[in-house]
mmCIF file of C-alpha atoms and ligand atoms in Angstrom:
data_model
loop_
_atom_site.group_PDB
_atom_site.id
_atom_site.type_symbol
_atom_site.label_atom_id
_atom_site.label_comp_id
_atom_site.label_asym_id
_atom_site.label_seq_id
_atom_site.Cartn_x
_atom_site.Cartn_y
_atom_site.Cartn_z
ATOM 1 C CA UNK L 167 0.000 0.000 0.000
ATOM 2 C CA UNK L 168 1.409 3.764 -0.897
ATOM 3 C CA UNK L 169 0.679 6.620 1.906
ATOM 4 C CA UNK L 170 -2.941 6.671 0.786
ATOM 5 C CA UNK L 171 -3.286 3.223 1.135
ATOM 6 C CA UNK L 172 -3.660 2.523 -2.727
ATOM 7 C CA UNK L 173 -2.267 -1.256 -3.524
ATOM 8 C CA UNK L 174 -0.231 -1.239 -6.917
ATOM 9 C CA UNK L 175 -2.650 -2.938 -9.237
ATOM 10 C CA UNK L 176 -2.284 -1.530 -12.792
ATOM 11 C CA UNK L 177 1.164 -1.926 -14.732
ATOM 12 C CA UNK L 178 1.701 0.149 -18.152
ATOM 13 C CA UNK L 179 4.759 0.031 -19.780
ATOM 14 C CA UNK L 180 5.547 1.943 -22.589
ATOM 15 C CA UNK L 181 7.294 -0.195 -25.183
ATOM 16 C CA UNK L 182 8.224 2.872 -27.725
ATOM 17 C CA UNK L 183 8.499 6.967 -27.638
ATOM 18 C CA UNK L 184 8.020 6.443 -31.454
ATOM 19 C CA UNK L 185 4.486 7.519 -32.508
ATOM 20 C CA UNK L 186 3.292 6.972 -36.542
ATOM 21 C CA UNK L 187 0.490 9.978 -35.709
ATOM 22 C CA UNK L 188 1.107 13.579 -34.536
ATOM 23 C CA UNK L 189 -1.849 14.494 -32.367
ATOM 24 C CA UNK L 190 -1.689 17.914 -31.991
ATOM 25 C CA UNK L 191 -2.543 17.730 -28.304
ATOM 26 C CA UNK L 192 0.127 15.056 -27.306
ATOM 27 C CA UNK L 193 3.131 14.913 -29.619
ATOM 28 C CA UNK L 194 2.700 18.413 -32.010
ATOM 29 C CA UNK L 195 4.691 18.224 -35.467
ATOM 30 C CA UNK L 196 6.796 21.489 -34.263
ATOM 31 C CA UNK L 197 8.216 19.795 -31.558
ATOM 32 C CA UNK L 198 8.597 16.361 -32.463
ATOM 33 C CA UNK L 199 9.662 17.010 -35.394
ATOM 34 C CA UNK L 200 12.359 14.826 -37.736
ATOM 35 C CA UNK L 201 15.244 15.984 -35.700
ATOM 36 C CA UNK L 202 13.199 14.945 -32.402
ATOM 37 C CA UNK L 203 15.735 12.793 -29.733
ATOM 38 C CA UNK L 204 13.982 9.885 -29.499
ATOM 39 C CA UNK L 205 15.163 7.250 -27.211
ATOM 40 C CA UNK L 206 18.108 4.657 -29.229
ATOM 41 C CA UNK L 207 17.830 1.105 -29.097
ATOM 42 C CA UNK L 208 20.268 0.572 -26.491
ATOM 43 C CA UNK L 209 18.659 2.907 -24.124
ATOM 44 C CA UNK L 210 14.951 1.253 -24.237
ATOM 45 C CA UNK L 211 14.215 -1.827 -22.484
ATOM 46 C CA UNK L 212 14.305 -5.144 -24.562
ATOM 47 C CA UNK L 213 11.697 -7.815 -23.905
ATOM 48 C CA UNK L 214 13.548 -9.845 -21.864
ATOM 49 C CA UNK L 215 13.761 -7.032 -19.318
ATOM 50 C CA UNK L 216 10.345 -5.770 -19.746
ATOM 51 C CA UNK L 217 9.377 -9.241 -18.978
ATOM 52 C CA UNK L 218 11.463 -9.842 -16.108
ATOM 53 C CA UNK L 219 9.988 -6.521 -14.502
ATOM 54 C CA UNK L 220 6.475 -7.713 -15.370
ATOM 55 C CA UNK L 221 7.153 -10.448 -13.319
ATOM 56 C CA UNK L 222 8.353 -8.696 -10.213
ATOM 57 C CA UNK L 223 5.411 -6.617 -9.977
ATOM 58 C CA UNK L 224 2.906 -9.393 -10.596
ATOM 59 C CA UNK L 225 5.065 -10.491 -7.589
ATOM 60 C CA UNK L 226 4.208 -7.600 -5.720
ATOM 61 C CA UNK L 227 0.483 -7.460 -6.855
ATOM 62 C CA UNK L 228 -0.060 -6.456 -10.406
ATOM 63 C CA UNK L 229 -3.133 -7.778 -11.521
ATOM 64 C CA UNK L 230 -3.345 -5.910 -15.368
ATOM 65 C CA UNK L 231 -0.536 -5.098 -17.253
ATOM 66 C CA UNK L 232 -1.264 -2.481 -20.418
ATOM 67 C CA UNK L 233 1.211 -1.829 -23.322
ATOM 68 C CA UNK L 234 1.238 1.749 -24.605
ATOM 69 C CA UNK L 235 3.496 3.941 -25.958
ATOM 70 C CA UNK L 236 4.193 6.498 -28.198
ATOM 71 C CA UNK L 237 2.422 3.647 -30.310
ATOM 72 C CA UNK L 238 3.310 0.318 -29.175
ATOM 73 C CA UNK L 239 2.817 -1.506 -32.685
ATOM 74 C CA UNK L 240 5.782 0.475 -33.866
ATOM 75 C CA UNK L 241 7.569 -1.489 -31.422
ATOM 76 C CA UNK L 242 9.337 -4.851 -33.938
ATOM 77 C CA UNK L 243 7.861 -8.263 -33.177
ATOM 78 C CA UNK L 244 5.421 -6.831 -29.857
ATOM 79 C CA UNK L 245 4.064 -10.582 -30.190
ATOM 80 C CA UNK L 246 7.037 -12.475 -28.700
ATOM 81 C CA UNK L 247 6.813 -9.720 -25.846
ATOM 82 C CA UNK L 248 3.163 -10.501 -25.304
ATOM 83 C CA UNK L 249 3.901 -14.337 -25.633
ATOM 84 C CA UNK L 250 6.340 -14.019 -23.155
ATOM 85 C CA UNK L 251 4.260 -11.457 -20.666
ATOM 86 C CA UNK L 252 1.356 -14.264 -21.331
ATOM 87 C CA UNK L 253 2.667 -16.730 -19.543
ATOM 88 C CA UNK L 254 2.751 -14.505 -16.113
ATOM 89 C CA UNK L 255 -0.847 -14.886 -13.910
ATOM 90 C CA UNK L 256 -1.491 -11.438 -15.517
ATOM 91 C CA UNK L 257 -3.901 -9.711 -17.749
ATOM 92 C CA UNK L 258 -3.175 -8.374 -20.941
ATOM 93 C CA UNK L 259 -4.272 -5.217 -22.725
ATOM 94 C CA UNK L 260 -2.341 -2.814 -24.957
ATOM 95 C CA UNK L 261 -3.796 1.004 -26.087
ATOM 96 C CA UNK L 262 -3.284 1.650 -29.456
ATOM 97 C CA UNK L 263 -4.228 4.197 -32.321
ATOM 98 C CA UNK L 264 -5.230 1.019 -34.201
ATOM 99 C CA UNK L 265 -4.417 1.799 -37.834
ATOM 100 C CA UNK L 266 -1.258 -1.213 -37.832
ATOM 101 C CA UNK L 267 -3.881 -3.756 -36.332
ATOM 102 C CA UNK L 268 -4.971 -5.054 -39.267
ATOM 103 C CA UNK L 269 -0.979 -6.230 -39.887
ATOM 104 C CA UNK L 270 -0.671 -7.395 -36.632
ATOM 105 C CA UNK L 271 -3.923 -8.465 -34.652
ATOM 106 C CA UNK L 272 -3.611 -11.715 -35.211
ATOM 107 C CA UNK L 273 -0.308 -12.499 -34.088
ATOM 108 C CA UNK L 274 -1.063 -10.542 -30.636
ATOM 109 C CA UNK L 275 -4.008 -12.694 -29.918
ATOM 110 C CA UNK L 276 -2.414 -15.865 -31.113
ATOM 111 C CA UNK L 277 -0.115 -14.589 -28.514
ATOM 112 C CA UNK L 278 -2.354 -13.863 -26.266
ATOM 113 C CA UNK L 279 -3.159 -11.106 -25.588
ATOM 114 C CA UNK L 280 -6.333 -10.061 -24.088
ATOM 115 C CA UNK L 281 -7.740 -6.685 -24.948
ATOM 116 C CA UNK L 282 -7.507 -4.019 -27.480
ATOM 117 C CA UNK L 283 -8.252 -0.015 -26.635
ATOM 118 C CA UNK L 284 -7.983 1.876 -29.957
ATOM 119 C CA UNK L 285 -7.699 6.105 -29.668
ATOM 120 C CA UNK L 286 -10.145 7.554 -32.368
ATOM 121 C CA UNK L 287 -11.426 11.196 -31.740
ATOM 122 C CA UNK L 288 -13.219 11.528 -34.776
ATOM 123 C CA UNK L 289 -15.279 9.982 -37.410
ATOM 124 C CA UNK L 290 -15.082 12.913 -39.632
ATOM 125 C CA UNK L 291 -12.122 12.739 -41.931
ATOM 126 C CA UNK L 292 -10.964 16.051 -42.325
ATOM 127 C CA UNK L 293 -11.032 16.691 -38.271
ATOM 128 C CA UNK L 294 -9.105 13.233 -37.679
ATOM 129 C CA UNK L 295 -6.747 14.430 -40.084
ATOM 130 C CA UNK L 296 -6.452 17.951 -38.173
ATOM 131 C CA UNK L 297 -5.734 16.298 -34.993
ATOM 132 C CA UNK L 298 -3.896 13.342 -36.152
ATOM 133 C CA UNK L 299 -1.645 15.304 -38.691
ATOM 134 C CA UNK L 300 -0.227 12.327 -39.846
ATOM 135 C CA UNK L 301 -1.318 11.118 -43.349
ATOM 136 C CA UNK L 302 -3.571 8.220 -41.577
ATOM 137 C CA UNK L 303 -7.666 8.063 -42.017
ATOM 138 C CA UNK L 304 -10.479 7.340 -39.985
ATOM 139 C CA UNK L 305 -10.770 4.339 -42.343
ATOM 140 C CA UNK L 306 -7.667 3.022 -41.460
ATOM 141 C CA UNK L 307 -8.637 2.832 -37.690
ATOM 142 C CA UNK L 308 -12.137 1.333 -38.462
ATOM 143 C CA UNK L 309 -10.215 -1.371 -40.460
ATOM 144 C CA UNK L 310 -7.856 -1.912 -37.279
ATOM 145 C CA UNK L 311 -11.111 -2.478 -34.863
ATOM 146 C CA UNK L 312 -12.756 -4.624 -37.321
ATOM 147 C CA UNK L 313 -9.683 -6.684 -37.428
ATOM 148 C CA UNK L 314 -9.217 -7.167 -33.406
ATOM 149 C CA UNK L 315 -12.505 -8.187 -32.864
ATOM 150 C CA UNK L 316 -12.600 -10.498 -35.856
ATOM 151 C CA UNK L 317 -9.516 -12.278 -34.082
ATOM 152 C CA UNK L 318 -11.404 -11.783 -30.314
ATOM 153 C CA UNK L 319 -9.329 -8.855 -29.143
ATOM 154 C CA UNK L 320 -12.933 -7.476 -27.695
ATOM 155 C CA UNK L 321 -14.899 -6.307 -26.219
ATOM 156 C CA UNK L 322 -13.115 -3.123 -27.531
ATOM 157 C CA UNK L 323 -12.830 0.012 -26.035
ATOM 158 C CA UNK L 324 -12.693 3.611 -27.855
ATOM 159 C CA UNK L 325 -10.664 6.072 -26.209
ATOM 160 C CA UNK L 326 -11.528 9.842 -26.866
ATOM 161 C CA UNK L 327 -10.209 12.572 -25.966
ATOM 162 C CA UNK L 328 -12.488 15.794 -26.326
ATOM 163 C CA UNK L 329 -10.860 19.199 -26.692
ATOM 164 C CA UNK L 330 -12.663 22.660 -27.141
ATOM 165 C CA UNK L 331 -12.749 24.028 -30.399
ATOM 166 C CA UNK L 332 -11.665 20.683 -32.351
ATOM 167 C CA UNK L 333 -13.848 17.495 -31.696
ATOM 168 C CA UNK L 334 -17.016 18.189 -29.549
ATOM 169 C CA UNK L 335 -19.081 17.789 -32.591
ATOM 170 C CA UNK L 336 -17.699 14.557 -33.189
ATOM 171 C CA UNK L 337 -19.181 13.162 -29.515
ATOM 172 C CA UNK L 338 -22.828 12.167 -30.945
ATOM 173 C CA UNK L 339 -21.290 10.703 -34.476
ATOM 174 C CA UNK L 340 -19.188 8.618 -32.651
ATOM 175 C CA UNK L 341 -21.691 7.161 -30.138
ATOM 176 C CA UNK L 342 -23.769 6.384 -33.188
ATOM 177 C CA UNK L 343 -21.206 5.035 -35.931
ATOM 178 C CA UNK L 344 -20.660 2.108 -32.976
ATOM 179 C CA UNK L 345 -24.322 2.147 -31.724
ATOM 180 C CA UNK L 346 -25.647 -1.560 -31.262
ATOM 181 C CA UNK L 347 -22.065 -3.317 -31.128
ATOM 182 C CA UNK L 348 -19.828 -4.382 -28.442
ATOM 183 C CA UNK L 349 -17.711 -1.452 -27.757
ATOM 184 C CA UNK L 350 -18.207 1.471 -25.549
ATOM 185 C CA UNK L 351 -16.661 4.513 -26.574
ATOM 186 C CA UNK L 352 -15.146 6.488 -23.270
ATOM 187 C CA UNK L 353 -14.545 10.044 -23.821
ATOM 188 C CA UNK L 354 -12.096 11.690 -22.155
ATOM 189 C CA UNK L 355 -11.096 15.367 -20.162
ATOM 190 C CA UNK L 356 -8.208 16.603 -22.255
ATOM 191 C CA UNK L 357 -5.174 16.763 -19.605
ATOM 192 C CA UNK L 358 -2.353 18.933 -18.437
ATOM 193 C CA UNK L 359 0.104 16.236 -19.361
ATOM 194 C CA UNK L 360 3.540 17.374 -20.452
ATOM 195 C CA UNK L 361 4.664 21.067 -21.448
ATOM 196 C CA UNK L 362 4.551 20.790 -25.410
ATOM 197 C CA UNK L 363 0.579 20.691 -25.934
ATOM 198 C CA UNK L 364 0.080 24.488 -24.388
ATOM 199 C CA UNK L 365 -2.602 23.399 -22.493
ATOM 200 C CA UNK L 366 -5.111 25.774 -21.239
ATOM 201 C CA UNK L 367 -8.224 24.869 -18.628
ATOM 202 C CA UNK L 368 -10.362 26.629 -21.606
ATOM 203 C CA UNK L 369 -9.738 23.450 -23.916
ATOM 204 C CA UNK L 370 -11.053 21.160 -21.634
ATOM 205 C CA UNK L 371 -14.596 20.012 -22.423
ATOM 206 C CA UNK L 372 -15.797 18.726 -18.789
ATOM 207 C CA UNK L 373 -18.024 15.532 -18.185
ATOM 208 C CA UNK L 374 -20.905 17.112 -17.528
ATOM 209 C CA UNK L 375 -20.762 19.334 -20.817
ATOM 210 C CA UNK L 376 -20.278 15.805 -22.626
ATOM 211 C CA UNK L 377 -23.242 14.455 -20.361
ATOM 212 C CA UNK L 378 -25.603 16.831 -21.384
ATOM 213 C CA UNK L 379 -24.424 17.240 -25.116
ATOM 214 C CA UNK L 380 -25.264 12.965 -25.341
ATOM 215 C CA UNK L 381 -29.020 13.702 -23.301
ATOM 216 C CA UNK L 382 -30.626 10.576 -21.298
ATOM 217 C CA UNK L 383 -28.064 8.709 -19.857
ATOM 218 C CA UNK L 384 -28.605 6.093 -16.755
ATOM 219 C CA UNK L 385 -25.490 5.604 -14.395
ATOM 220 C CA UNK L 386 -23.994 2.038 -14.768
ATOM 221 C CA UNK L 387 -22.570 0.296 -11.639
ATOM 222 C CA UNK L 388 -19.028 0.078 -11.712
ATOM 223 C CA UNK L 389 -17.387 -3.105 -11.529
ATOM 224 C CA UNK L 390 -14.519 -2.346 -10.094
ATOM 225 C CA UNK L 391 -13.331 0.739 -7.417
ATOM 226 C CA UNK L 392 -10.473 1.467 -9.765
ATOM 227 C CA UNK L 393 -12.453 2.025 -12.923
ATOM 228 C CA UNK L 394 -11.444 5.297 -14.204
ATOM 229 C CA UNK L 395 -15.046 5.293 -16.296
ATOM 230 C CA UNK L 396 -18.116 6.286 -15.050
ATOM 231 C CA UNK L 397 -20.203 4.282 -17.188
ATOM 232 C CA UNK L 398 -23.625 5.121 -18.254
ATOM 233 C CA UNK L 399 -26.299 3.728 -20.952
ATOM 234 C CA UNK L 400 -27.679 5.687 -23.690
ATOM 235 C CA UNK L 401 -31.166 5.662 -24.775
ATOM 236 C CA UNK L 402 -30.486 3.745 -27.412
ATOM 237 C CA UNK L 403 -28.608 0.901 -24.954
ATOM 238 C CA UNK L 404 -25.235 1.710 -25.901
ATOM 239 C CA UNK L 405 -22.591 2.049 -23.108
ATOM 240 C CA UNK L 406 -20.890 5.371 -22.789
ATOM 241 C CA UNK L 407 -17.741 6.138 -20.200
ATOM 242 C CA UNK L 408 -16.789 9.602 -19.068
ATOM 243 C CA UNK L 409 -13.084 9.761 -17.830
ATOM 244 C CA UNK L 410 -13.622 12.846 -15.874
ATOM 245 C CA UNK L 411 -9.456 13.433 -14.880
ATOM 246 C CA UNK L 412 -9.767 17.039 -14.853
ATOM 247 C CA UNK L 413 -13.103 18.149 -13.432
ATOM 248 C CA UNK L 414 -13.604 14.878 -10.904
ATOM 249 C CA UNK L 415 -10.545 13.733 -10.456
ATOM 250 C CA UNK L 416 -10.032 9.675 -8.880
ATOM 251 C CA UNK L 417 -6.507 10.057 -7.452
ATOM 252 C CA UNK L 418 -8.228 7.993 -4.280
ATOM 253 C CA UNK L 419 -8.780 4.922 -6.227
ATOM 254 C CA UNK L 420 -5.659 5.380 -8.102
ATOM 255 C CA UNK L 421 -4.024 1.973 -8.179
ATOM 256 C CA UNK L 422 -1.121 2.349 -11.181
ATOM 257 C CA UNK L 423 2.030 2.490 -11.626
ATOM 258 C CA UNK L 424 3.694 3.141 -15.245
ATOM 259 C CA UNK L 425 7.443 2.140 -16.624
ATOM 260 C CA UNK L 426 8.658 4.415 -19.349
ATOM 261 C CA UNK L 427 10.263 2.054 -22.553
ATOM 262 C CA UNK L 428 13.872 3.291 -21.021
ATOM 263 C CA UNK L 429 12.860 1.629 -17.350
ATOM 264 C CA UNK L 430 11.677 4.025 -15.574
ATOM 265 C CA UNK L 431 8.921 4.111 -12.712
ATOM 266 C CA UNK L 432 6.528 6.658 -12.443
ATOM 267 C CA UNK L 433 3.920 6.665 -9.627
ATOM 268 C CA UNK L 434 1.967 9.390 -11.343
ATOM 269 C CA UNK L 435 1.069 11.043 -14.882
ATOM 270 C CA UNK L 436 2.194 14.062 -13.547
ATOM 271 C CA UNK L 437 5.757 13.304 -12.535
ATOM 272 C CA UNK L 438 8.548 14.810 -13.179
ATOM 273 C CA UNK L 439 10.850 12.314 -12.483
ATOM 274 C CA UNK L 440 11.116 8.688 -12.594
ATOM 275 C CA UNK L 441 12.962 5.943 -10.731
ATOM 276 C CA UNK L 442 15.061 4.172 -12.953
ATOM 277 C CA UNK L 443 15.140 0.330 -12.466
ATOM 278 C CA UNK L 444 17.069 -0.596 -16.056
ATOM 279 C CA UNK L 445 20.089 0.543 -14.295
ATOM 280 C CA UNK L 446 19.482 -1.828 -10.965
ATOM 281 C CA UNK L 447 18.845 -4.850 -13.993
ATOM 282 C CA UNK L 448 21.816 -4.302 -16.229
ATOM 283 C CA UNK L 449 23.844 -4.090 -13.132
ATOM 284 C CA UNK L 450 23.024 -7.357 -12.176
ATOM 285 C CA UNK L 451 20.817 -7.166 -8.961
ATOM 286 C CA UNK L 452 18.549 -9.775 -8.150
ATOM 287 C CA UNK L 453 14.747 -10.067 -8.143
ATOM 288 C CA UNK L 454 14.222 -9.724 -4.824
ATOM 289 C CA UNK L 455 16.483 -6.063 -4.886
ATOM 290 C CA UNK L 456 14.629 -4.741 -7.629
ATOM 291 C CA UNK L 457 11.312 -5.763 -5.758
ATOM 292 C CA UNK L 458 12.490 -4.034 -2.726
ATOM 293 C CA UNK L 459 13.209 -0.701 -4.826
ATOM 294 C CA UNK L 460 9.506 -0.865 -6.206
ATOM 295 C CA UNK L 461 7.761 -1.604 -2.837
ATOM 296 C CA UNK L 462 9.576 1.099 -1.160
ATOM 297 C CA UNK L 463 8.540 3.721 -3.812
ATOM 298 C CA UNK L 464 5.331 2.618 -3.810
ATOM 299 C CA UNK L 465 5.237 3.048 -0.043
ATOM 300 C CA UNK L 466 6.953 6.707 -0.372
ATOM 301 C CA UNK L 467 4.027 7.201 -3.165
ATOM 302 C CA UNK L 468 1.173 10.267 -1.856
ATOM 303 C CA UNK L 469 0.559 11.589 -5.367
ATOM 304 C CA UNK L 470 -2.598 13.067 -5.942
ATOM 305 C CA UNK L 471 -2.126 15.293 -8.601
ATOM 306 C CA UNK L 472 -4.905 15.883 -10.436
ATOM 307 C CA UNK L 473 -7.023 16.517 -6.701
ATOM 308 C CA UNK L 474 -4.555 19.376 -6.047
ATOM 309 C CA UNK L 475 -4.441 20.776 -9.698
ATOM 310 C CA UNK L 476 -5.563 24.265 -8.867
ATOM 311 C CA UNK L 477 -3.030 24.802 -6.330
ATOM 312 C CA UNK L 478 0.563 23.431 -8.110
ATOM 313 C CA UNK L 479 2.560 25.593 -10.510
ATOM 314 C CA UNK L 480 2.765 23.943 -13.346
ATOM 315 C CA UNK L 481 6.303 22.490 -13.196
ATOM 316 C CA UNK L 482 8.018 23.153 -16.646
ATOM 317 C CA UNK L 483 10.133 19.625 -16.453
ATOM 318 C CA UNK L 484 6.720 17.129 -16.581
ATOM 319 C CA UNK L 485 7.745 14.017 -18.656
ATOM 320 C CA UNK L 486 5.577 13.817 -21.705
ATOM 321 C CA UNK L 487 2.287 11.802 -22.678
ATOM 322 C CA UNK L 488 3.699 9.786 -25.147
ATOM 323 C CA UNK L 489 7.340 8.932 -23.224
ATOM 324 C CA UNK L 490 5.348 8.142 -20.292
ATOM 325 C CA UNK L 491 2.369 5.973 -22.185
ATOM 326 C CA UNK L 492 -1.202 6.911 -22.099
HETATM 327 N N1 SAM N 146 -0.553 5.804 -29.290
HETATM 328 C C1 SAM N 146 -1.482 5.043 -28.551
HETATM 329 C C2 SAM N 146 -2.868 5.646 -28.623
HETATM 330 O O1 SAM N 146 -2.997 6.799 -29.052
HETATM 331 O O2 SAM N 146 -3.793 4.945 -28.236
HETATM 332 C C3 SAM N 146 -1.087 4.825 -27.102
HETATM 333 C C4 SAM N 146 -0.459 5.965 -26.361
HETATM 334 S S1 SAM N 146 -1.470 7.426 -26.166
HETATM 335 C C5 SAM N 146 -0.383 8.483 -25.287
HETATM 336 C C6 SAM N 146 -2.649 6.843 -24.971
HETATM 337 C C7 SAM N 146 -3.877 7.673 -24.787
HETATM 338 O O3 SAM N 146 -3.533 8.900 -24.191
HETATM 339 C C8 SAM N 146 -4.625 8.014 -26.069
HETATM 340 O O4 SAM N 146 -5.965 7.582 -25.957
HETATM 341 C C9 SAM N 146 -4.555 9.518 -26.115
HETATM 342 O O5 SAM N 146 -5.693 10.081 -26.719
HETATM 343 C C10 SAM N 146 -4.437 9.884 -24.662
HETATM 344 N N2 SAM N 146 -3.869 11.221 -24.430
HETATM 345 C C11 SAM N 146 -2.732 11.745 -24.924
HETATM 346 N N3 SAM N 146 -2.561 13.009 -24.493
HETATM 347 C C12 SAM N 146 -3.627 13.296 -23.701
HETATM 348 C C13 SAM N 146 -4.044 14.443 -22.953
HETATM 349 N N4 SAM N 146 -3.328 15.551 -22.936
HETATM 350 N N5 SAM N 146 -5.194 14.361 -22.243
HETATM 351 C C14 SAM N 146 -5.930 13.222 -22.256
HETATM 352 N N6 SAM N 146 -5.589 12.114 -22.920
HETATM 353 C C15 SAM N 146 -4.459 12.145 -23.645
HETATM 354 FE FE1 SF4 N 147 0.646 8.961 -30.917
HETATM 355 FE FE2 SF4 N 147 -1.189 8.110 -29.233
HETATM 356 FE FE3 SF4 N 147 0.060 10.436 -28.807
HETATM 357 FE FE4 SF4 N 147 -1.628 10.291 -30.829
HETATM 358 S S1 SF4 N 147 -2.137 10.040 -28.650
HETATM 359 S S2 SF4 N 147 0.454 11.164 -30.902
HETATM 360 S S3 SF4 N 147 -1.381 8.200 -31.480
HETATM 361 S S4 SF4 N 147 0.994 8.446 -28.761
HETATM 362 FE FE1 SF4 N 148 -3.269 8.736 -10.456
HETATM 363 FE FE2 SF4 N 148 -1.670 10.862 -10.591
HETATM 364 FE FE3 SF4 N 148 -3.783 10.646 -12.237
HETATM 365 FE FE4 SF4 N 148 -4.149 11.145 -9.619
HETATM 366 S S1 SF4 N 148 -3.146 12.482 -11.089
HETATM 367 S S2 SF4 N 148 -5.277 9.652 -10.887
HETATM 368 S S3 SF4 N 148 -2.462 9.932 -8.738
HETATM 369 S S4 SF4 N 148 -1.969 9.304 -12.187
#
């Protein structure tokens, strides 16, 4: 348990910086540009590591364990990771922007993994192309869903995140292109993550502005006290989410932990700094060391950032969204 008494439950590792879009509100062209640093190969983790950290915090509790990125299918032959991550009393479920799923959906699941969330913020073309600014199309991500669930990657999720001024209008299209199927579409408070995306409390379209732009909706129980969703039911019977970070923040439920693809622990979105446990691996320590570095930072852990928002400056070193993973 940290100082809150929050057990460490969630695991995501990033397995890439890399990203094949250029969301304006996560990794904008005129920062990560061509000449961008990202991360070389002998800095990130390979899968033997990633694995053998997997397994220490399954050790120490981990129940779920989520790949993300930058975009994890950039990441070469993710499938012998997930092979090897499979065979750990763990779940598996990787966030991804979905447009390389129909290359490589069904070597995941033959590896198995569980679970596919797919990022889509709009069904119009032209504003997925705005906020993507990356070449891909709406199309491309509707082919990546269809494949997943044609190779049981589902019940899918939709991740969206809704920002003033660019995608509200896109809220009702969206519940209705996947009306009467098995996904539920979660929309989601644009965050203060990272310094590139100039965020500004203006740009953030609350719940409750999402609530009443859908109408009807009746509250779903939720399953689990860490669901980040409140989860609701349209009037036509679909199932909606609202990810309310921003305007109803959960940092008391908070059970996750992320690893950055160059080994690095994070207790919190919104930390600056990260504990690096690559170093502790290549160096040789044993199992049991590393697990005693993790379960003391966990202990040390009292973040609650998003609760305390209003009353931080905004420190000008936060690690980004896509280093991080989503
Ligand atoms: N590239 C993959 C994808 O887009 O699904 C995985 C990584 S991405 C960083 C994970 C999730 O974070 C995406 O759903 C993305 O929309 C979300 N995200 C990125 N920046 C965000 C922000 N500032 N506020 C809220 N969500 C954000
Ligand atoms: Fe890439 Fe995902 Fe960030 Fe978009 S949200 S730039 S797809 S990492
Ligand atoms: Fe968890 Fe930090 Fe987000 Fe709060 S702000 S919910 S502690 S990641």
């Amino acid at each position: 348990m940290d100082k809150l008494n929050r057990p460490l439950i969630d695991l995501r590792i990033s397995v890439t910086d890399k990203c094949n879009f250029r969301c304006t509100y996560c990794m904008p062209r005129e920062v990560f540009g061509n000449d961008f640093p990202f991360m070389g190969r002998d800095e990130i983790m390979t899968f033997e590591e990633i694995d053998r950290l997997a397994g220490i915090f399954v050790s120490l509790g981990v129940e779920k364990i989520r790949l993300t990125g930058g975009e994890p299918l950039l990441r070469r032959n993710l499938h012998n990771l997930v092979s090897m991550l499979a065979l750990r009393d763990v779940e598996i479920a990787m966030t991804t922007n979905g447009v390389l799923l129909p290359r490589y959906a069904p070597a995941l699941s033959a590896a198995g993994l569980n679970r596919v969330t797919v990022s889509l913020d709009a069904i119009d073309e032209a504003t997925f192309a705005k906020i993507t600014d990356s070449g891909h199309t709406v199309a491309s991500v509707m082919a990546g869903i269809e494949a997943a669930e044609s190779v049981g990657l589902g019940p899918i999720k939709i991740n969206t995140v809704v920002k003033r001024n660019s995608n509200e209008e896109e809220v009702l299209d969206l519940i209705e292109r996947f009306s009467n199927r098995d996904i539920a579409i979660r929309f989601i408070e644009y965050m203060d993550v990272g310094s590139t995306n100039g965020w500004s409390l203006e740009d953030v379209v609350s719940a409750e502005e999402i609530r009443q732009l859908i109408g009807e909706l009746k509250p779903i129980p939720s399953v689990k006290k860490s669901d980040v969703a409140k989860r609701y039911e349209t009037a036509q019977g679909d199932e909606v989410g609202l990810i309310t970070s921003v305007t109803e923040p959960f940092c008391g439920n908070c059970t996750r932990a992320r690893i950055s693809a160059d080994g690095r622990f994070y207790t919190c979105l919104f930390s600056s700094r990260g504990l690096d446990l690559l170093s502790p691996i290549r160096m040789g320590s044993s199992d049991e060391e590393i697990a005693s570095i993790i379960r003391s930072h966990w202990q040390e852990r009292e973040d609650r950032y998003s609760e305390i928002r209003s009353e931080m400056s905004k420190p000008s070193d936060r690690i980004e969204m896509s280093y991080i993973g989503g």
